[in-house]
Tab-separated table of C-alpha atoms in Angstrom:
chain	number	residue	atom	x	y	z
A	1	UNK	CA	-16.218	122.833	-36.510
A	2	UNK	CA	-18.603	123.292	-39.127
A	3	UNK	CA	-22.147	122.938	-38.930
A	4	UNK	CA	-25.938	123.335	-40.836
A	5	UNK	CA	-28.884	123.907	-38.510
A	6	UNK	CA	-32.259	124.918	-39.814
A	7	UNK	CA	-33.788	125.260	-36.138
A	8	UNK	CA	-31.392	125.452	-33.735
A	9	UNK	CA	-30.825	122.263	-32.388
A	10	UNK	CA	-27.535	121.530	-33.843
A	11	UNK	CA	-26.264	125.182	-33.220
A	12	UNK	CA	-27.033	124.424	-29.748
A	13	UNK	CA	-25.026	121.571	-29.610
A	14	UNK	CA	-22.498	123.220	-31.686
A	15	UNK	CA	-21.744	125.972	-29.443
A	16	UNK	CA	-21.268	123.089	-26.058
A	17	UNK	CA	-18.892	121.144	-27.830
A	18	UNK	CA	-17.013	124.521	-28.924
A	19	UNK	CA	-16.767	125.031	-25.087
A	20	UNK	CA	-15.388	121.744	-24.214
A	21	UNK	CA	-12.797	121.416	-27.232
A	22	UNK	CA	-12.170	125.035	-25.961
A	23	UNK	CA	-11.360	123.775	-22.212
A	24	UNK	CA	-8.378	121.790	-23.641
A	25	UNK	CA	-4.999	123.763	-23.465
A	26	UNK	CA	-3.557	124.628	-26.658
A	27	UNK	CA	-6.897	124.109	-29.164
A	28	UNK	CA	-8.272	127.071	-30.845
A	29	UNK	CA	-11.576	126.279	-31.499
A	30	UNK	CA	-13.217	128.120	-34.721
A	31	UNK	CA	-17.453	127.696	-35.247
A	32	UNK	CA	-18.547	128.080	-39.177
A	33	UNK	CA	-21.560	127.406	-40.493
A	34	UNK	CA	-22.464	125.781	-44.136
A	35	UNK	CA	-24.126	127.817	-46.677
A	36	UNK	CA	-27.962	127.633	-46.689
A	37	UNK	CA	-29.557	126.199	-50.221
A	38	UNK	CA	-33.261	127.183	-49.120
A	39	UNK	CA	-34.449	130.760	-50.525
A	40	UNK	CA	-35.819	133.273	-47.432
A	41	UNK	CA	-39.314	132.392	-48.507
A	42	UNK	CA	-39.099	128.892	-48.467
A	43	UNK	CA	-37.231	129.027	-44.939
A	44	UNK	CA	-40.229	131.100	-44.011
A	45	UNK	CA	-42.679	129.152	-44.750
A	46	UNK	CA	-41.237	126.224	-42.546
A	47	UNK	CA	-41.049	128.661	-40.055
A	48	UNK	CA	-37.191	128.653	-39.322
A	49	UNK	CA	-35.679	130.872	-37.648
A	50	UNK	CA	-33.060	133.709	-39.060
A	51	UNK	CA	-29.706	131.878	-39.147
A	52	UNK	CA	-26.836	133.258	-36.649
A	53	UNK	CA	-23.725	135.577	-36.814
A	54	UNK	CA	-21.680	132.199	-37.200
A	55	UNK	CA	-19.117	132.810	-39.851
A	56	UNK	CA	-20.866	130.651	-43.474
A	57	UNK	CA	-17.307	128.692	-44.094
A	58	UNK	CA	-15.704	127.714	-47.581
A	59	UNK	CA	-14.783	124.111	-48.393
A	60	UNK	CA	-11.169	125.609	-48.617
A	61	UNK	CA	-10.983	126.594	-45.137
A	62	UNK	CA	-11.404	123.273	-44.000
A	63	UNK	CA	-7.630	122.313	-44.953
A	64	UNK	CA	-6.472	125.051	-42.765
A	65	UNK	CA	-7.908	122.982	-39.781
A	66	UNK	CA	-6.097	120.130	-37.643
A	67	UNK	CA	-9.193	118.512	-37.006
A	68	UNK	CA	-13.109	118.931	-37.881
A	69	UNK	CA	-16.089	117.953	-35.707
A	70	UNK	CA	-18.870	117.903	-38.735
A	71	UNK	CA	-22.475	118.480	-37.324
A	72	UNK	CA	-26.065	118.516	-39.215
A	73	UNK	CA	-29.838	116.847	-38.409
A	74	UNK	CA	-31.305	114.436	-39.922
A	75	UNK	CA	-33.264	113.972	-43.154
A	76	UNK	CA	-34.505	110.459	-43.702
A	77	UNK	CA	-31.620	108.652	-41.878
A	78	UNK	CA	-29.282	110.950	-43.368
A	79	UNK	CA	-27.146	114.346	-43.614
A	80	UNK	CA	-29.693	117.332	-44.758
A	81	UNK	CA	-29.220	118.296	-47.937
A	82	UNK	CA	-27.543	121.998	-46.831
A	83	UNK	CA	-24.630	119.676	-45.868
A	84	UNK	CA	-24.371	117.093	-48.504
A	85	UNK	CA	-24.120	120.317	-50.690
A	86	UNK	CA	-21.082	121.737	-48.872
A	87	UNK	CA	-19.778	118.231	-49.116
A	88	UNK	CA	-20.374	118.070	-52.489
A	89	UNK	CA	-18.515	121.490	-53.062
A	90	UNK	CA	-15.237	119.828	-51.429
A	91	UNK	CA	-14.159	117.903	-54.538
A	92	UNK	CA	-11.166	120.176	-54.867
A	93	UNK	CA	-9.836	119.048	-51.265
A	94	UNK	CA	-10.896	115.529	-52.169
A	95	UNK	CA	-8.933	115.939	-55.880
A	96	UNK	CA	-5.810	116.849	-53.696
A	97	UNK	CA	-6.512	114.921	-50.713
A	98	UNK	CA	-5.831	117.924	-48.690
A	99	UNK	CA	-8.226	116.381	-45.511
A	100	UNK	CA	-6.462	112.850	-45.802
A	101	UNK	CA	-5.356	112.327	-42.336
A	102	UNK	CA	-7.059	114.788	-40.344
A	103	UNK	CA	-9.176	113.685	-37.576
A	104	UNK	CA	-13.178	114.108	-38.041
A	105	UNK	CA	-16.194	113.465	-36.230
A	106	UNK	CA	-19.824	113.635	-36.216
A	107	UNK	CA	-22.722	115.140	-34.169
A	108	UNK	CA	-26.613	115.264	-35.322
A	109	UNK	CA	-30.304	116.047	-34.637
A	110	UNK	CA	-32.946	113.828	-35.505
A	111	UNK	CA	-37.067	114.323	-34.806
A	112	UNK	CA	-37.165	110.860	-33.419
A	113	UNK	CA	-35.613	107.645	-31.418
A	114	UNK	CA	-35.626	105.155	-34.714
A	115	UNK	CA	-35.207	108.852	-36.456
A	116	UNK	CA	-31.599	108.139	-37.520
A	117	UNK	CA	-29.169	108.587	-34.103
A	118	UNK	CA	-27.113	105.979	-35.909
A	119	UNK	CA	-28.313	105.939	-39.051
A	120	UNK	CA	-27.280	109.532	-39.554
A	121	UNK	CA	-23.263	108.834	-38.684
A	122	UNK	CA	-23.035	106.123	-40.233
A	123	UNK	CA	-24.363	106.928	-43.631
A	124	UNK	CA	-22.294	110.188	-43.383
A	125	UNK	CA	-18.652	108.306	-42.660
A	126	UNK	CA	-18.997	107.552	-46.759
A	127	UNK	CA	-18.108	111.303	-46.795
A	128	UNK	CA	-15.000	110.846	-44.140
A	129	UNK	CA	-13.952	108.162	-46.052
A	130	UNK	CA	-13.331	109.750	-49.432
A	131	UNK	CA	-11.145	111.969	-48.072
A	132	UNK	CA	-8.896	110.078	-45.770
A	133	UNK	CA	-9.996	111.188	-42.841
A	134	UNK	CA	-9.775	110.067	-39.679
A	135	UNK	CA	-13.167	108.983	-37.697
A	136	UNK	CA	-12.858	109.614	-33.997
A	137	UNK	CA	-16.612	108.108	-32.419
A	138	UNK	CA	-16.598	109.649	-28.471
A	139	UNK	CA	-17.722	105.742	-28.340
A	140	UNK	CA	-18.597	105.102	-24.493
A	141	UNK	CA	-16.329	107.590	-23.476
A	142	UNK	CA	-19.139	109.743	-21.862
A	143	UNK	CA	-19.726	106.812	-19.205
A	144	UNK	CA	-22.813	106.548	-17.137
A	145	UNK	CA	-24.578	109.321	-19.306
A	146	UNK	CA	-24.376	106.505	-22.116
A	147	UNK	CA	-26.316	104.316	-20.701
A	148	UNK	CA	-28.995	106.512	-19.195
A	149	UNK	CA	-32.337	105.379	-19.705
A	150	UNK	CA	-34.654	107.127	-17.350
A	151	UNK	CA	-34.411	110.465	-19.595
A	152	UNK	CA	-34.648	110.654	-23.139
A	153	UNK	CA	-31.380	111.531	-24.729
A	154	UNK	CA	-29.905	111.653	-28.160
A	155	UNK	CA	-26.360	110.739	-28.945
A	156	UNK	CA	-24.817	107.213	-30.095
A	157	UNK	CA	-21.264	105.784	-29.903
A	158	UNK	CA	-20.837	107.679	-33.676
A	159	UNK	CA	-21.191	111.110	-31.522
A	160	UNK	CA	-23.620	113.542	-30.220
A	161	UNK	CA	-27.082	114.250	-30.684
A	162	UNK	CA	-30.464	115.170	-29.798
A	163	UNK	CA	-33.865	114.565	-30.033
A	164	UNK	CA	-35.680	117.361	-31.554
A	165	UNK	CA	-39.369	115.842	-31.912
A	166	UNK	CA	-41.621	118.434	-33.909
A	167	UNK	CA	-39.318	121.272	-32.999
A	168	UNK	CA	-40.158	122.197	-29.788
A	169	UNK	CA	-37.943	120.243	-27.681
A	170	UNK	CA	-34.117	121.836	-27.363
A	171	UNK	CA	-30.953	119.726	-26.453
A	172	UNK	CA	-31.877	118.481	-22.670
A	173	UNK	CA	-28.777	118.924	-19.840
A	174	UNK	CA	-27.704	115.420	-20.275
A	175	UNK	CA	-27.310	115.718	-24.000
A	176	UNK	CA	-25.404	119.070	-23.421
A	177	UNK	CA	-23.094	117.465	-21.223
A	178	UNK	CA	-22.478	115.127	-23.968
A	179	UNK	CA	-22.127	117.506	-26.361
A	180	UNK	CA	-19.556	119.130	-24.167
A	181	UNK	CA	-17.655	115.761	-23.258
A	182	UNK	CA	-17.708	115.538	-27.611
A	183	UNK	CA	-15.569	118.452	-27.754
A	184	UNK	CA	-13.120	118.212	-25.196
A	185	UNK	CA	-13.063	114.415	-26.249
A	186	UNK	CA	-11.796	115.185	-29.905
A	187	UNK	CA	-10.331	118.111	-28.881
A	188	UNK	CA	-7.541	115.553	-27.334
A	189	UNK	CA	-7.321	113.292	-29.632
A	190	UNK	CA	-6.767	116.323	-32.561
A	191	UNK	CA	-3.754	117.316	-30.161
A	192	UNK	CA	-2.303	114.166	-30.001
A	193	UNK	CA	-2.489	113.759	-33.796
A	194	UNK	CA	-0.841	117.061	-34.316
A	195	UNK	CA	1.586	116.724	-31.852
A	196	UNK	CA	2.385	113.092	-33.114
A	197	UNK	CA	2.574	113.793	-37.212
């Protein structure tokens, strides 16, 4: 799984779906992070927070897995620009078509409801796309906690999310639950495709 977060809120969600992909027998589960493009200062200044101990992955090491859950928030209906730059860097694998096949999916952050929950995925399956890959949505696989509308919760058939607002607000229960349902979702449908080619 490989993932950019500049506040937190997709490394939250990052580390649930590592637990349920982790709950299926047989998956190894391994958590990178993309390289940051923002200098210290700047980061500063928009008063992030200092990144983790996640491991910054290489666009090579994506071959190496059976499956990749992609995760990243939002930036005007779109993939931030930390991730489109990793993307960018995978020409080689695309070149080769070294991820053709492979199952993928997608999970997000954005500040707001009409912030890009489905904007986000669906401008970022151009990415998939060009390299064969396979898109597994979770799609209404969650159940009931799809259709919830008493709470606010992030999340779409494309995969899940979270609201993030002006910061502040973390990944509520409900989305984490989703977020863990994600992983052990594609976690079972990587197996499968392993198992099967």
């Amino acid at each position: 799984m490989s993932y950019y977060s500049m506040y937190g809120h997709v490394a939250k969600l990052a580390e649930e779906i590592k637990q349920g992909a982790a709950s299926v027998e047989g998956v190894e589960v391994k958590l990178w992070q993309v390289p940051e493009t923002l200098s210290e200062e700047v980061l500063g200044k928009m008063g992030a927070p200092p990144k983790s101990d996640v491991p910054i992955i290489t666009p090579s090491e994506l071959a190496e897995a059976d499956g990749v859950l992609f995760g990243f928030p939002t930036r005007f209906g779109m993939m931030a620009a930390q991730f489109k730059a990793f993307m960018d860097a995978t020409g080689g694998l695309w070149r080769t078509q070294a991820l053709a096949g492979k199952p993928a999916g997608i999970f997000y952050s954005t500040g707001s409801q009409g912030g890009g929950q489905e904007t986000t995925p669906l401008t970022a399956i151009t990415q998939l796309v060009h390299h064969g890959m396979i898109f597994v949505p979770i799609g209404y696989t969650f159940g009931a906690g799809m259709f919830e509308m008493e709470k606010v919760k992030g999340g779409s058939p494309y995969g899940s999310g979270t609201y993030a607002g002006d910061g502040s607000r973390q990944p509520s229960e409900l989305e984490l639950e989703q977020a863990f349902h994600h992983g052990k979702y594609f976690a079972g449908i990587a197996k499968k495709f392993k198992a099967t080619f």
